[in-house]
XYZ file of C-alpha atoms in Angstrom:
444
model
C 11.508 0.200 21.042
C 12.447 0.508 24.720
C 15.757 2.146 23.878
C 14.092 4.550 21.444
C 11.267 5.411 23.869
C 13.744 6.218 26.614
C 15.889 8.367 24.299
C 12.887 10.348 23.043
C 11.761 11.027 26.616
C 15.228 12.069 27.779
C 15.486 14.595 24.936
C 11.864 15.830 25.238
C 11.287 15.035 21.558
C 7.966 16.258 20.143
C 8.416 15.120 16.534
C 10.211 12.291 14.730
C 11.573 12.233 11.198
C 11.088 8.674 9.924
C 13.805 8.385 7.263
C 14.483 5.908 4.464
C 17.450 6.266 2.064
C 16.210 6.129 -1.533
C 18.109 4.915 -4.575
C 20.003 8.214 -4.864
C 20.930 8.141 -1.180
C 18.577 10.985 -0.283
C 16.099 11.007 2.595
C 12.511 9.965 1.999
C 10.006 9.592 4.809
C 7.584 11.546 6.946
C 7.276 13.689 10.059
C 5.391 12.023 12.894
C 4.356 13.368 16.313
C 6.189 11.429 19.010
C 3.069 9.948 20.620
C 1.867 8.636 17.261
C 5.336 7.294 16.415
C 5.357 5.276 19.659
C 1.874 3.817 19.241
C 1.488 3.176 15.506
C 3.456 1.261 12.887
C 5.313 3.350 10.303
C 4.660 2.666 6.629
C 5.591 4.165 3.270
C 4.630 3.258 -0.311
C 7.224 0.857 -1.693
C 7.047 2.718 -5.000
C 9.404 5.383 -3.584
C 12.179 2.819 -4.073
C 11.701 2.821 -7.858
C 11.634 6.576 -8.454
C 14.195 8.260 -10.657
C 16.186 11.295 -9.550
C 13.630 13.440 -11.426
C 10.771 11.960 -9.384
C 9.349 9.820 -12.189
C 8.429 6.169 -11.888
C 10.069 3.602 -14.141
C 8.123 1.841 -16.881
C 8.811 -1.495 -15.158
C 7.145 -0.240 -11.953
C 4.473 -2.974 -11.894
C 7.073 -5.700 -12.443
C 9.264 -4.537 -9.576
C 6.733 -3.588 -6.888
C 3.066 -4.354 -6.248
C 0.901 -2.714 -8.963
C -1.568 -1.749 -6.212
C 1.030 0.687 -4.807
C 1.008 -1.012 -1.418
C 2.900 0.034 1.666
C 6.103 -1.439 3.005
C 6.713 -1.734 6.732
C 9.324 0.484 8.367
C 11.305 -0.658 11.391
C 13.363 2.010 13.212
C 17.003 1.233 13.908
C 17.749 2.403 17.476
C 21.445 2.769 16.621
C 20.595 5.432 14.031
C 18.627 7.778 16.271
C 19.954 11.342 16.355
C 18.778 14.789 17.308
C 17.960 17.128 14.444
C 19.984 20.182 15.501
C 18.551 22.565 12.887
C 14.854 21.885 13.604
C 12.725 24.602 15.221
C 11.382 22.236 17.892
C 12.918 19.151 19.586
C 13.038 16.685 16.698
C 14.604 13.261 16.306
C 15.712 11.651 13.071
C 15.651 7.878 12.863
C 16.705 5.779 9.889
C 14.328 2.896 9.219
C 14.777 -0.491 7.584
C 12.242 -1.493 4.938
C 10.323 -4.773 5.041
C 7.747 -6.324 2.751
C 4.224 -6.978 4.009
C 5.169 -10.570 4.862
C 8.033 -9.384 7.077
C 11.019 -10.015 4.794
C 13.772 -7.434 4.186
C 12.718 -5.432 1.145
C 14.927 -6.447 -1.803
C 15.098 -2.910 -3.268
C 16.111 -1.104 -0.066
C 19.672 0.169 -0.462
C 20.334 -0.125 3.285
C 19.295 -3.775 3.074
C 21.732 -4.314 0.194
C 24.619 -3.301 2.439
C 23.284 -5.603 5.150
C 23.176 -8.508 2.678
C 26.861 -8.003 1.835
C 27.852 -7.712 5.503
C 26.058 -11.001 6.196
C 28.319 -12.714 3.659
C 31.369 -11.403 5.506
C 29.901 -12.506 8.835
C 29.452 -16.042 7.495
C 33.229 -16.164 7.000
C 33.919 -14.800 10.482
C 34.992 -11.432 9.088
C 34.126 -7.846 10.068
C 34.854 -5.136 7.481
C 36.077 -1.737 8.633
C 35.711 1.370 6.475
C 36.661 5.035 6.642
C 34.977 7.354 4.103
C 36.431 10.617 2.815
C 33.740 12.905 1.403
C 34.410 15.828 -0.930
C 31.944 18.605 -1.731
C 31.776 22.128 -3.125
C 30.420 25.267 -1.535
C 28.829 27.344 -4.296
C 27.032 30.625 -4.759
C 23.234 30.347 -4.834
C 22.187 29.269 -8.314
C 18.571 29.939 -9.326
C 19.086 29.527 -13.076
C 20.088 26.011 -14.199
C 21.629 27.493 -17.353
C 24.020 29.652 -15.341
C 27.473 28.232 -14.594
C 28.314 27.553 -10.966
C 30.862 29.598 -9.058
C 32.392 29.805 -5.596
C 30.587 31.874 -2.944
C 31.952 35.057 -1.433
C 34.183 34.364 1.571
C 34.682 36.387 4.730
C 37.201 38.608 2.904
C 34.414 39.714 0.583
C 36.139 38.101 -2.381
C 35.366 35.019 -4.453
C 37.991 32.293 -4.671
C 39.452 32.115 -8.190
C 42.538 29.879 -7.956
C 43.387 26.381 -6.789
C 44.129 26.363 -3.060
C 44.756 22.711 -2.232
C 45.357 22.197 1.518
C 45.323 25.955 2.129
C 44.437 26.856 5.717
C 43.630 30.471 4.864
C 41.397 29.482 1.937
C 39.423 27.133 4.178
C 39.137 29.884 6.778
C 37.348 32.031 4.200
C 34.310 29.924 5.097
C 35.083 29.629 8.809
C 31.588 30.456 10.053
C 30.022 27.841 7.771
C 32.558 25.196 8.770
C 32.105 25.923 12.480
C 28.328 25.544 12.218
C 28.785 22.335 10.261
C 31.040 20.902 12.967
C 28.568 21.971 15.668
C 25.733 20.193 13.850
C 27.905 17.094 13.367
C 28.853 17.024 17.049
C 25.211 17.350 18.092
C 24.390 14.325 15.938
C 27.341 12.213 17.058
C 28.938 12.061 13.615
C 32.539 10.813 13.749
C 33.976 13.504 11.497
C 37.711 13.919 11.780
C 39.849 16.284 9.727
C 38.751 18.863 7.174
C 40.945 20.061 4.319
C 40.549 22.470 1.432
C 40.668 20.345 -1.707
C 41.986 21.236 -5.153
C 38.875 22.941 -6.520
C 37.694 26.461 -5.727
C 35.738 26.284 -2.441
C 36.018 22.489 -2.516
C 36.300 20.783 0.869
C 36.930 17.255 2.103
C 35.827 15.729 5.402
C 37.377 12.503 6.700
C 35.448 10.133 8.957
C 36.980 7.951 11.642
C 37.115 4.262 10.695
C 34.388 1.950 11.933
C 31.431 -0.320 11.150
C 30.279 -0.043 7.490
C 26.551 0.265 8.223
C 27.138 2.894 10.887
C 29.447 4.876 8.588
C 26.951 4.683 5.715
C 24.310 6.102 8.064
C 26.731 8.849 9.061
C 27.556 9.842 5.470
C 23.835 9.816 4.641
C 23.221 12.137 7.601
C 26.306 14.257 6.861
C 25.107 15.140 3.368
C 21.833 16.455 4.805
C 23.807 18.363 7.417
C 26.141 20.116 4.975
C 23.304 21.150 2.666
C 21.324 22.548 5.605
C 24.352 24.401 6.972
C 25.063 26.005 3.601
C 21.447 27.109 3.169
C 21.540 28.811 6.562
C 24.436 30.900 5.252
C 22.720 31.808 1.997
C 24.762 29.493 -0.232
C 24.551 25.939 -1.581
C 26.600 22.817 -0.964
C 26.733 20.237 -3.724
C 27.883 16.633 -3.897
C 27.628 16.467 -7.682
C 30.509 14.434 -9.061
C 31.568 17.163 -11.536
C 29.713 20.432 -10.908
C 32.136 22.731 -12.798
C 33.811 22.025 -16.106
C 37.212 23.515 -15.241
C 37.428 22.185 -11.674
C 38.191 18.686 -10.355
C 35.323 16.393 -9.487
C 34.271 15.378 -5.988
C 34.881 11.850 -4.724
C 33.851 9.622 -1.856
C 37.055 7.674 -1.210
C 36.711 4.521 0.870
C 39.450 3.016 3.038
C 38.740 -0.675 3.656
C 40.190 -3.344 5.893
C 38.801 -6.574 7.341
C 39.332 -8.072 10.795
C 38.851 -11.598 12.081
C 35.917 -11.484 14.505
C 37.515 -14.084 16.804
C 41.055 -12.727 17.026
C 40.502 -9.065 16.184
C 43.455 -9.229 13.794
C 43.603 -7.731 10.331
C 43.081 -10.593 7.847
C 45.190 -8.807 5.210
C 48.519 -9.454 6.973
C 50.539 -12.432 8.199
C 51.676 -12.872 11.791
C 54.921 -11.077 10.952
C 53.017 -8.067 9.590
C 53.664 -8.707 5.901
C 50.886 -8.569 3.322
C 49.293 -11.946 2.558
C 47.590 -13.499 -0.438
C 44.160 -12.613 0.903
C 45.023 -8.925 0.611
C 46.221 -9.461 -2.948
C 42.992 -11.315 -3.753
C 40.965 -8.438 -2.304
C 42.810 -6.049 -4.633
C 42.391 -8.480 -7.516
C 38.655 -8.612 -6.886
C 38.450 -4.841 -6.927
C 40.216 -4.797 -10.283
C 38.223 -7.618 -11.863
C 34.707 -6.795 -10.708
C 34.690 -2.981 -10.533
C 33.759 -2.541 -14.225
C 30.565 -4.574 -13.825
C 29.669 -2.753 -10.598
C 30.878 0.729 -11.550
C 27.369 2.084 -12.008
C 27.052 2.032 -8.208
C 30.239 4.090 -7.831
C 29.159 6.452 -10.617
C 25.351 6.449 -10.472
C 24.416 9.563 -12.458
C 24.899 10.936 -15.954
C 27.179 13.616 -14.501
C 29.320 11.018 -12.669
C 31.297 10.047 -15.755
C 32.515 13.592 -16.375
C 34.702 13.085 -13.296
C 36.745 10.288 -14.921
C 38.949 12.754 -16.780
C 42.772 12.681 -17.053
C 44.687 15.267 -15.034
C 41.632 15.988 -12.886
C 42.592 14.042 -9.721
C 40.319 11.124 -10.581
C 41.053 7.545 -11.685
C 40.658 6.601 -15.326
C 41.867 2.989 -15.217
C 41.900 -0.074 -12.955
C 45.537 0.058 -11.850
C 46.579 -0.119 -8.198
C 49.708 1.080 -6.433
C 51.465 1.764 -3.152
C 50.746 5.284 -1.865
C 49.917 6.297 -5.446
C 47.038 8.763 -5.709
C 46.980 8.568 -9.516
C 45.649 4.991 -9.371
C 42.057 4.012 -8.666
C 43.154 1.620 -5.930
C 45.750 2.845 -3.444
C 47.532 1.063 -0.606
C 48.405 3.798 1.918
C 51.480 3.564 4.115
C 50.343 2.129 7.445
C 51.057 -0.220 10.306
C 50.309 -3.916 9.865
C 47.053 -3.779 11.867
C 45.883 -0.800 9.787
C 46.704 -2.440 6.431
C 43.986 -1.319 4.066
C 43.016 -0.504 0.504
C 41.689 2.893 -0.548
C 39.047 2.774 -3.265
C 39.148 6.060 -5.222
C 36.455 5.197 -7.798
C 33.233 6.357 -6.041
C 32.015 9.875 -6.669
C 30.577 12.085 -3.942
C 27.191 11.724 -5.648
C 26.947 8.010 -4.901
C 24.558 6.404 -2.453
C 26.888 5.618 0.503
C 25.122 2.335 1.286
C 25.599 1.110 -2.264
C 29.145 2.432 -2.645
C 30.287 0.650 0.526
C 28.321 -2.495 -0.362
C 29.817 -2.547 -3.860
C 33.378 -1.980 -2.702
C 33.126 -4.741 -0.113
C 31.354 -7.037 -2.595
C 34.167 -6.718 -5.162
C 36.800 -7.426 -2.508
C 34.792 -10.353 -1.138
C 34.448 -11.915 -4.594
C 38.181 -11.504 -5.110
C 38.993 -13.304 -1.856
C 36.481 -16.096 -2.430
C 37.590 -16.641 -6.047
C 41.291 -16.036 -5.318
C 41.669 -13.406 -8.028
C 45.242 -12.287 -8.568
C 45.881 -8.566 -9.124
C 48.160 -6.961 -11.657
C 51.582 -5.707 -10.669
C 51.479 -2.469 -8.667
C 51.727 0.619 -10.835
C 54.636 2.988 -10.339
C 54.637 6.583 -11.519
C 51.876 8.779 -12.930
C 48.963 6.561 -13.911
C 46.957 9.425 -15.435
C 48.928 9.054 -18.651
C 47.576 5.518 -19.172
C 44.712 4.884 -21.632
C 41.238 5.413 -20.180
C 39.632 2.035 -19.497
C 36.725 3.073 -17.272
C 33.276 3.660 -18.817
C 32.704 7.260 -19.895
C 28.887 7.151 -19.998
C 26.053 5.832 -17.875
C 24.816 3.796 -20.838
C 28.149 1.949 -21.096
C 28.189 1.260 -17.351
C 24.683 -0.223 -17.493
C 25.694 -2.502 -20.356
C 28.560 -3.793 -18.181
C 26.127 -4.353 -15.304
C 23.928 -6.453 -17.592
C 26.947 -8.688 -18.264
C 27.847 -9.041 -14.568
C 26.198 -12.092 -12.936
C 28.170 -11.358 -9.770
C 25.996 -8.269 -9.204
C 22.914 -10.478 -9.050
C 24.801 -12.909 -6.804
C 25.656 -10.183 -4.296
C 22.666 -7.819 -4.550
C 19.810 -9.974 -5.832
C 18.017 -10.030 -9.185
C 15.144 -7.738 -8.155
C 17.432 -4.971 -6.972
C 19.678 -5.121 -10.049
C 16.659 -4.979 -12.366
C 15.209 -2.037 -10.420
C 18.509 -0.134 -10.475
C 19.003 -0.699 -14.200
C 15.439 0.397 -14.972
C 15.841 3.618 -12.960
C 19.195 4.508 -14.461
C 18.086 3.751 -18.029
C 15.136 6.090 -17.582
C 17.406 8.809 -16.174
C 19.807 8.432 -19.078
C 17.018 8.719 -21.652
C 15.612 11.778 -19.858
C 19.059 13.404 -19.911
C 19.609 12.457 -23.546
C 16.544 14.460 -24.608
C 18.168 17.716 -23.459
C 20.071 19.701 -26.101
C 23.158 21.295 -24.527
C 24.575 24.777 -25.054
C 27.702 23.163 -26.579
C 25.584 21.628 -29.335
C 23.876 24.955 -30.060
C 27.223 26.775 -30.020
C 29.200 24.492 -32.334
C 26.669 22.512 -34.363
C 23.819 24.927 -35.017
C 25.434 26.717 -37.983
C 28.449 24.521 -38.676
C 27.023 21.153 -39.702
């Protein structure tokens, strides 16, 4: 706490946001006056870890957490402390780790899940390095859930109607929003790099500098809050839904991954002469073999599976290739030390802790089990048959048949995740869509 105490004093902080990432990757927690934060332990009900995205509690609640609705202990991570640049008074935000009452890491905390996976790498003398790329849409304020989403009005006074991939002028339509976003990111020490206009109308992508997986997961978690807040200040919304508009591409959270030897600092994916080695091939093989069982963590919501659509800039199969953006797994052109694999499966709606943990877990299993990949795919992979799950229900059935998920994440967490996502799917399935009323009401 010495480091935190000093930081709070230096920044004249009067209030602290005690944050915990929930299953969806959103912030739960409480506001605490600084003097109380420094003198009292922080606690939250552990039941917040088994809430669905609608705020309901799963039927298996009493089997997963204490039926008495007890508290879990929160321990602030000093490396996660940041100023809250949009608060009205000097406010800090600190991400906390969750512990059970007997002092053990809480098995349902998503941040702990990533830590568990990183410990397995550390046991081998390895340090993963990741670089996320996060896509999102800016949209006009939407107060009616039945109304279709559309792009907001830009500085020209017009609404974007056509695809403007990589357009500088189209991005500049939202210059004031982007500038405020960058200012907020700089104030928080987020390692955001380049911004591009993506394929969709008012769709943007931010790239992060490569670094430590836990630190980058914290940054993406914080970045999502930042973008939403920035948009609201300009009278619009920002959304990280995987597929918010039916005629526009989905939004992804691409992950570039490499691994270095902690003793030598060298990339373990290449030989001394800079050529790719078997370990790199096994990492790719693991991604191919284990992704189906883990895909629910890359595509966590009912809307996520709408993104896996041919010709919509999203993967639909498990192929990999060299500098091939039509495959789910891409090996970018790079130097030997930067040899890496880009995972294009995760949607922007995923929990960043779980997406990074899952991606690294699949690669780890591939290296440990020496899984051989298929031959690299050449050409347009979008014409291949769809082999990824198309519904949340299918993905959960694959998770149930994946013992490796329990091996990497623990039985309690996997059961909690499956219970939450089953409840969300059943809640969604009760809703009758406009398509059904349009085409089935009088025709069947």
